Coordinates of C-alpha atoms in Angstrom, one line a residue:
M1 CA 19.6 -55.6 4.1
P2 CA 22.0 -52.6 4.8
R3 CA 20.4 -49.4 6.0
P4 CA 20.3 -46.5 3.5
L5 CA 22.6 -44.2 5.4
P6 CA 22.5 -41.2 3.0
L7 CA 18.7 -41.0 3.5
L8 CA 19.1 -41.3 7.3
T9 CA 21.7 -38.5 7.2
L10 CA 19.4 -36.3 5.2
A11 CA 16.6 -36.8 7.7
V12 CA 18.8 -35.9 10.7
S13 CA 20.3 -32.9 8.9
L14 CA 16.8 -31.5 8.1
A15 CA 15.7 -31.9 11.7
L16 CA 18.8 -30.1 12.9
L17 CA 18.3 -27.3 10.3
A18 CA 14.7 -26.8 11.5
S19 CA 15.7 -26.6 15.2
T20 CA 18.6 -24.2 14.4
A21 CA 16.4 -21.9 12.5
T22 CA 14.0 -21.5 15.4
V23 CA 16.6 -21.3 18.3
N24 CA 18.1 -18.0 17.1
A25 CA 14.8 -16.2 16.4
H26 CA 13.6 -13.6 18.9
N27 CA 10.6 -11.3 18.9
I28 CA 11.0 -8.2 21.1
T29 CA 7.2 -7.5 21.0
R30 CA 6.5 -10.9 22.5
I31 CA 9.3 -10.6 25.1
L32 CA 8.0 -7.2 26.4
A33 CA 4.4 -8.3 26.3
K34 CA 5.2 -10.5 29.3
H35 CA 6.1 -7.4 31.3
P36 CA 3.1 -5.0 31.5
Q37 CA 5.1 -2.3 33.1
F38 CA 6.9 -1.9 29.8
S39 CA 3.8 -1.7 27.6
T40 CA 4.3 1.9 26.5
F41 CA 7.9 1.2 25.5
N42 CA 6.7 -1.9 23.6
H43 CA 4.0 0.1 21.9
Y44 CA 6.4 2.8 20.6
L45 CA 9.0 0.2 19.4
T46 CA 6.2 -1.0 17.1
V47 CA 5.0 2.5 16.1
T48 CA 8.5 3.6 15.2
H49 CA 9.2 0.3 13.3
L50 CA 12.2 -0.3 15.6
A51 CA 10.7 -3.6 16.7
A52 CA 11.1 -5.1 13.2
E53 CA 14.7 -3.8 13.0
I54 CA 15.5 -5.4 16.4
N55 CA 14.0 -8.7 15.3
R56 CA 16.1 -8.8 12.2
R57 CA 19.4 -8.4 14.0
Q58 CA 21.1 -11.5 15.5
T59 CA 23.1 -9.7 18.2
I60 CA 21.3 -6.9 20.1
T61 CA 20.8 -5.3 23.5
V62 CA 17.7 -3.3 24.3
L63 CA 17.8 -0.8 27.1
A64 CA 14.1 -0.9 28.1
L65 CA 12.2 2.0 29.8
D66 CA 9.3 1.3 32.1
N67 CA 6.0 3.2 31.8
A68 CA 7.0 5.9 34.2
A69 CA 10.3 6.6 32.4
M70 CA 8.5 6.6 29.0
S71 CA 6.0 9.2 30.4
S72 CA 8.9 11.6 31.1
L73 CA 10.1 11.1 27.5
L74 CA 6.7 11.5 25.9
S75 CA 6.2 14.7 27.9
K76 CA 8.7 16.3 25.5
Q77 CA 6.1 15.9 22.7
L78 CA 8.6 14.7 20.1
S79 CA 7.4 13.8 16.7
V80 CA 7.2 10.0 15.9
Y81 CA 10.3 10.4 13.6
T82 CA 12.3 12.1 16.3
L83 CA 11.1 9.6 18.9
R84 CA 12.4 6.9 16.7
N85 CA 15.9 8.4 16.8
V86 CA 15.7 8.7 20.6
L87 CA 14.6 5.1 21.1
S88 CA 17.1 3.8 18.6
L89 CA 19.8 5.3 20.9
H90 CA 18.5 2.7 23.5
V91 CA 19.3 -0.2 21.2
L92 CA 22.9 -1.4 21.3
V93 CA 24.2 -3.3 18.4
D94 CA 26.2 -5.7 20.6
Y95 CA 25.3 -8.2 23.3
F96 CA 25.5 -7.1 27.0
G97 CA 24.3 -9.5 29.6
T98 CA 24.5 -8.9 33.3
R99 CA 27.8 -10.6 33.6
K100 CA 29.4 -8.7 30.8
L101 CA 28.2 -5.4 32.3
H102 CA 30.3 -6.1 35.4
Q103 CA 33.3 -7.3 33.5
I104 CA 33.9 -4.3 31.2
T105 CA 37.6 -3.8 30.5
N106 CA 39.0 -0.8 32.4
G107 CA 35.5 -0.2 33.8
T108 CA 34.2 1.6 30.8
E109 CA 33.2 0.9 27.2
V110 CA 31.7 2.9 24.3
T111 CA 29.4 1.0 22.1
A112 CA 27.4 1.8 18.9
T113 CA 23.6 2.0 18.8
M114 CA 21.0 1.6 16.1
F115 CA 20.9 5.5 15.9
Q116 CA 24.5 5.4 14.8
A117 CA 23.8 2.6 12.4
T118 CA 21.1 4.7 10.5
G119 CA 23.8 7.2 9.4
S120 CA 21.7 10.0 10.8
A121 CA 23.9 10.5 13.9
P122 CA 26.8 12.9 13.3
G123 CA 30.1 12.4 15.1
S124 CA 29.9 10.5 18.3
S125 CA 26.2 11.1 18.9
G126 CA 25.2 7.6 18.0
Y127 CA 27.3 6.0 20.7
V128 CA 26.6 5.1 24.4
N129 CA 29.1 5.0 27.2
I130 CA 28.8 2.2 29.7
T131 CA 30.6 2.6 33.0
D132 CA 30.9 0.0 35.8
L133 CA 30.7 2.1 39.0
N134 CA 31.5 1.3 42.6
G135 CA 29.1 -0.7 44.6
G136 CA 28.0 -2.9 41.7
K137 CA 26.2 -0.1 39.8
V138 CA 26.4 0.2 36.0
A139 CA 25.7 3.6 34.4
F140 CA 24.7 4.6 30.9
G141 CA 25.1 7.9 29.1
A142 CA 25.0 9.2 25.5
E143 CA 28.5 9.9 24.2
D144 CA 27.5 13.4 23.1
S145 CA 26.2 14.4 26.5
N146 CA 29.6 15.7 27.7
G147 CA 30.2 12.7 29.9
K148 CA 26.9 13.0 31.8
I149 CA 25.5 9.8 33.2
D150 CA 21.8 9.6 32.4
A151 CA 20.7 6.3 33.7
V152 CA 21.7 3.2 35.8
Y153 CA 21.1 -0.4 35.3
V154 CA 18.0 -1.7 37.2
K155 CA 17.6 -5.3 36.2
S156 CA 17.7 -7.9 33.5
L157 CA 14.4 -8.8 31.8
V158 CA 15.6 -11.4 29.3
E159 CA 19.0 -12.7 28.3
I160 CA 19.5 -15.1 25.4
P161 CA 23.3 -15.2 25.4
Y162 CA 24.9 -13.5 22.4
N163 CA 21.5 -13.2 20.7
I164 CA 19.4 -10.7 22.6
S165 CA 19.5 -9.1 26.0
V166 CA 16.8 -6.8 27.4
L167 CA 17.9 -4.7 30.3
Q168 CA 15.9 -2.1 32.3
I169 CA 17.5 1.2 32.9
S170 CA 16.3 3.9 35.2
Q171 CA 15.5 6.8 32.8
P172 CA 15.9 7.8 29.1
L173 CA 19.3 8.6 27.7
N174 CA 19.7 12.3 26.7
S175 CA 21.1 13.3 23.3
A176 CA 20.7 16.7 21.7
E177 CA 21.3 15.1 18.3
A178 CA 18.8 12.3 18.8
E179 CA 16.1 14.8 20.0
A180 CA 16.7 17.3 17.2
P181 CA 13.5 17.8 15.1
T182 CA 13.2 15.3 12.3
A183 CA 11.1 16.2 9.3
A184 CA 8.4 13.8 8.2
P185 CA 9.2 12.1 4.9
T186 CA 7.3 13.1 1.8
L187 CA 5.2 10.1 0.8
N188 CA 3.7 10.1 -2.7
V189 CA 1.7 6.8 -3.1
T190 CA 1.7 6.6 -6.9
A191 CA 5.3 7.5 -7.2
I192 CA 6.3 4.9 -4.7
L193 CA 4.2 2.2 -6.5
S194 CA 5.6 3.1 -9.9
K195 CA 9.2 2.4 -8.8
Q196 CA 8.5 -0.9 -6.9
G197 CA 6.9 -3.2 -9.4
C198 CA 3.4 -1.8 -9.1
K199 CA 3.4 0.6 -12.0
A200 CA 0.4 -1.0 -13.6
F201 CA -1.7 -0.6 -10.4
S202 CA -0.4 3.0 -10.0
D203 CA -1.4 3.8 -13.6
L204 CA -5.0 2.5 -12.9
L205 CA -5.2 4.7 -9.8
I206 CA -4.3 7.8 -11.8
A207 CA -6.4 7.0 -14.8
S208 CA -9.5 6.4 -12.7
G209 CA -9.0 9.3 -10.3
A210 CA -8.9 7.0 -7.3
H211 CA -5.3 8.1 -6.5
T212 CA -6.7 11.3 -4.9
T213 CA -8.5 9.3 -2.2
F214 CA -5.3 7.3 -1.5
E215 CA -3.2 10.5 -1.2
E216 CA -5.8 12.2 1.1
N217 CA -5.5 9.3 3.6
V218 CA -1.7 9.1 3.8
D219 CA -1.3 11.5 6.7
G220 CA -3.8 9.7 8.9
G221 CA -2.5 6.3 8.1
L222 CA -2.8 4.1 5.0
T223 CA -2.2 0.5 4.1
V224 CA -2.1 -0.4 0.4
F225 CA -2.3 -3.9 -1.1
C226 CA -0.8 -3.8 -4.6
P227 CA -1.3 -6.5 -7.2
T228 CA 2.0 -6.8 -9.1
D229 CA 2.3 -5.7 -12.8
A230 CA 2.0 -9.3 -14.0
V231 CA -1.2 -9.8 -12.0
I232 CA -2.8 -6.5 -13.3
N233 CA -1.9 -7.3 -16.9
G234 CA -3.6 -10.7 -16.6
F235 CA -6.7 -9.1 -15.1
M236 CA -7.1 -6.3 -17.6
P237 CA -9.7 -8.0 -19.8
K238 CA -12.1 -8.3 -16.8
Y239 CA -11.2 -4.8 -15.6
K240 CA -12.1 -3.1 -18.9
N241 CA -15.6 -4.5 -18.7
L242 CA -16.3 -2.7 -15.4
T243 CA -18.1 0.7 -15.4
A244 CA -16.2 3.7 -14.3
P245 CA -17.7 3.7 -10.7
Q246 CA -17.0 0.0 -10.4
K247 CA -13.4 0.5 -11.4
V248 CA -13.0 3.2 -8.7
S249 CA -14.6 0.9 -6.1
L250 CA -12.4 -2.0 -7.1
L251 CA -9.2 0.1 -6.7
L252 CA -10.3 1.7 -3.4
Y253 CA -10.9 -1.9 -2.2
H254 CA -7.1 -2.3 -2.2
G255 CA -6.6 0.3 0.6
I256 CA -7.2 0.4 4.3
P257 CA -7.5 3.9 6.0
I258 CA -5.1 3.0 8.8
Y259 CA -1.5 2.0 9.1
Q260 CA -1.1 -1.8 9.6
S261 CA 2.4 -3.2 9.8
L262 CA 2.9 -6.8 8.9
Q263 CA 3.1 -7.7 12.6
M264 CA -0.1 -5.8 13.3
L265 CA -1.8 -7.8 10.5
K266 CA -0.6 -11.1 12.0
T267 CA -2.0 -10.2 15.4
S268 CA -5.3 -8.6 14.3
N269 CA -6.9 -11.2 12.2
G270 CA -10.5 -10.4 11.3
V271 CA -12.7 -8.3 9.1
M272 CA -11.2 -5.0 7.7
N273 CA -13.0 -2.1 6.2
T274 CA -11.5 -0.5 3.1
L275 CA -11.4 2.9 1.3
A276 CA -14.4 1.6 -0.7
T277 CA -16.5 0.9 2.4
N278 CA -19.7 3.1 2.2
G279 CA -22.8 2.3 4.3
A280 CA -24.6 -0.8 3.0
N281 CA -21.8 -1.4 0.5
K282 CA -19.4 -3.0 3.0
Y283 CA -16.5 -3.7 0.7
D284 CA -14.6 -5.5 3.5
F285 CA -12.4 -8.6 3.6
T286 CA -10.9 -10.9 6.2
V287 CA -7.2 -10.9 7.2
Q288 CA -5.9 -14.4 8.2
N289 CA -2.4 -15.7 8.9
A290 CA -0.8 -19.2 9.1
G291 CA 2.6 -18.6 10.6
E292 CA 4.4 -16.0 8.6
V293 CA 1.9 -16.2 5.6
V294 CA -0.8 -13.5 5.6
T295 CA -3.8 -13.9 3.4
L296 CA -6.7 -11.6 2.4
E297 CA -10.1 -13.4 2.0
T298 CA -12.9 -11.7 0.1
K299 CA -15.5 -14.5 -0.1
V300 CA -14.7 -14.5 -3.8
T301 CA -10.9 -15.0 -3.9
T302 CA -8.0 -15.3 -1.5
A303 CA -4.8 -13.3 -2.1
T304 CA -1.5 -13.7 -0.3
I305 CA 0.9 -10.9 0.7
T306 CA 4.2 -11.7 -1.1
G307 CA 6.4 -8.8 -0.1
T308 CA 6.6 -5.3 1.3
V309 CA 7.1 -2.4 -1.1
K310 CA 7.3 0.4 1.5
D311 CA 6.9 0.5 5.3
E312 CA 7.4 4.0 6.6
E313 CA 4.6 5.1 9.0
P314 CA 2.1 6.4 8.2
L315 CA 2.2 4.5 4.9
V316 CA 2.8 0.8 4.3
V317 CA 2.5 -0.9 0.8
Y318 CA 2.4 -4.7 0.3
K319 CA 2.6 -6.7 -2.9
I320 CA -0.2 -9.3 -3.3
N321 CA -0.5 -12.2 -5.8
K322 CA -4.1 -11.6 -6.9
V323 CA -6.5 -8.8 -7.5
L324 CA -8.9 -8.5 -4.6
L325 CA -12.4 -9.2 -5.9
P326 CA -15.2 -7.7 -3.6
R327 CA -18.4 -9.7 -3.3
E328 CA -20.3 -6.5 -4.1
L329 CA -19.0 -6.8 -7.7
F330 CA -18.1 -10.4 -8.1
K331 CA -19.4 -13.7 -6.8
A332 CA -18.2 -17.3 -6.5
V333 CA -19.6 -19.5 -9.3
Q334 CA -20.2 -23.2 -9.0
K335 CA -19.9 -24.9 -12.3
A336 CA -21.1 -28.4 -13.2
P337 CA -21.0 -30.8 -10.2
A338 CA -17.4 -31.8 -9.7
P339 CA -16.1 -35.2 -8.7
K340 CA -15.9 -35.8 -4.9
G341 CA -13.0 -33.9 -3.4
A342 CA -12.6 -31.4 -6.3
K343 CA -12.3 -27.7 -5.6
V344 CA -14.9 -25.2 -6.6
V345 CA -13.8 -22.5 -9.0
A346 CA -14.4 -18.9 -7.9
D347 CA -13.9 -15.4 -9.2
G348 CA -16.9 -15.3 -11.5
P349 CA -18.7 -11.9 -12.1
A350 CA -21.7 -11.0 -10.0
A351 CA -25.1 -10.2 -11.4
D352 CA -24.5 -6.5 -11.2
A353 CA -21.1 -6.7 -12.8
P354 CA -20.3 -7.1 -16.5
S355 CA -20.3 -10.7 -17.8
D356 CA -16.8 -12.0 -18.4
E357 CA -14.9 -15.3 -18.0
S358 CA -12.7 -15.8 -15.1
V359 CA -9.1 -14.6 -15.7
D360 CA -6.2 -16.6 -14.3
Q361 CA -4.1 -14.3 -12.2
T362 CA -0.3 -14.8 -12.2
A363 CA 1.1 -15.4 -8.7
D364 CA 4.1 -13.5 -7.4
N365 CA 6.1 -16.3 -5.8
N366 CA 8.3 -13.9 -3.8
G367 CA 8.0 -15.5 -0.3
V368 CA 4.8 -17.4 -0.9
N369 CA 6.1 -21.0 -1.0
K370 CA 7.7 -21.3 2.4
I371 CA 8.2 -24.2 4.7
D372 CA 8.3 -23.1 8.3
G373 CA 10.6 -24.7 10.9
G374 CA 7.9 -26.7 12.5
R375 CA 6.7 -28.4 9.3
L376 CA 10.2 -29.0 8.2
A377 CA 10.9 -30.8 11.5
V378 CA 7.8 -33.0 11.2
V379 CA 8.8 -34.0 7.6
A380 CA 12.3 -34.8 8.7
L381 CA 11.3 -36.9 11.7
S382 CA 8.7 -38.8 9.6
L383 CA 11.4 -39.5 7.1
F384 CA 13.7 -40.6 9.9
Y385 CA 11.2 -43.1 11.4
G386 CA 10.3 -44.4 8.0
V387 CA 14.0 -45.3 7.4
V388 CA 14.3 -47.0 10.8
M389 CA 11.1 -49.0 10.4
F390 CA 11.7 -50.3 6.9
S391 CA 15.5 -50.8 7.0

């Protein structure tokens, strides 16, 4: 019996696709975590959101500063927004490994940085000059520093050719433009929600008066989980049966009074207090992740983060595919004994909440149904061996 070559080809192709998807991925936070002497630099890449930007780019060079060099930079007491500009000057949007540094044409090269890529850098201020000096030394200086050499190459931390290179330099690069005071952005929670597919949730915040609590917490850090308009519309019959205080508690349950980037949520699984937490009324939920998928478990229902509406510290807003139901207002209800292996239906009202039938909540499929590289590889290899065994 001839082998089904098309099926075999498909299996091999899927396996190659899975391996290719993972080979080019890099994570600057994990790379630097292996080098404790760069912990401060690593921390501020996350705080300024540069880490996520670095991870999204396929060709990048990071000029890393050790903790001593970062101390001298932090002593300038720059705002987090200005610090972002300064650190983005240390991220080159090209690949420079050790060999390339010592093979620069004519001994010098000017290259663009992420500061230049933001469009905030006027003139040549977003560029860095790299010069191969005598004695094997390589110097770096901001192009707008009148030719002054600020730092020299110390050593290579990580090099993944033509993908990412992390090089230590002796001290921070100086740029008057990068260090110029940068005003904090004006963040209006309800206005942001209204423009990003969360208008129904925003309207509920305003109508209930809960929006004032959200707004008061922005400056100190705020994470908002927003059910999409379709989800809110499907939930309205149940919502209308809640008392006014219960409505406020439910809405406040969708906020955390600290800033939590997606990377932070993935690495800090566990119980989270919310804006509704008050003494004995815990109003908490558990954050869990499986690979890139982050879920919020309330003991009553489990919601999935399906997208990011806004991520600009101190505010981050995520879309979720269900309304978060706190156990203080709702409880899981077991109906008549189900056949063995059947799932229990949840989301029923608690004794102290108005009686109402469970409402199906529409899922936002933006990014929910994903197959990660590992699972894809397993499926492909299983398919491959099945073809070999039965052909």
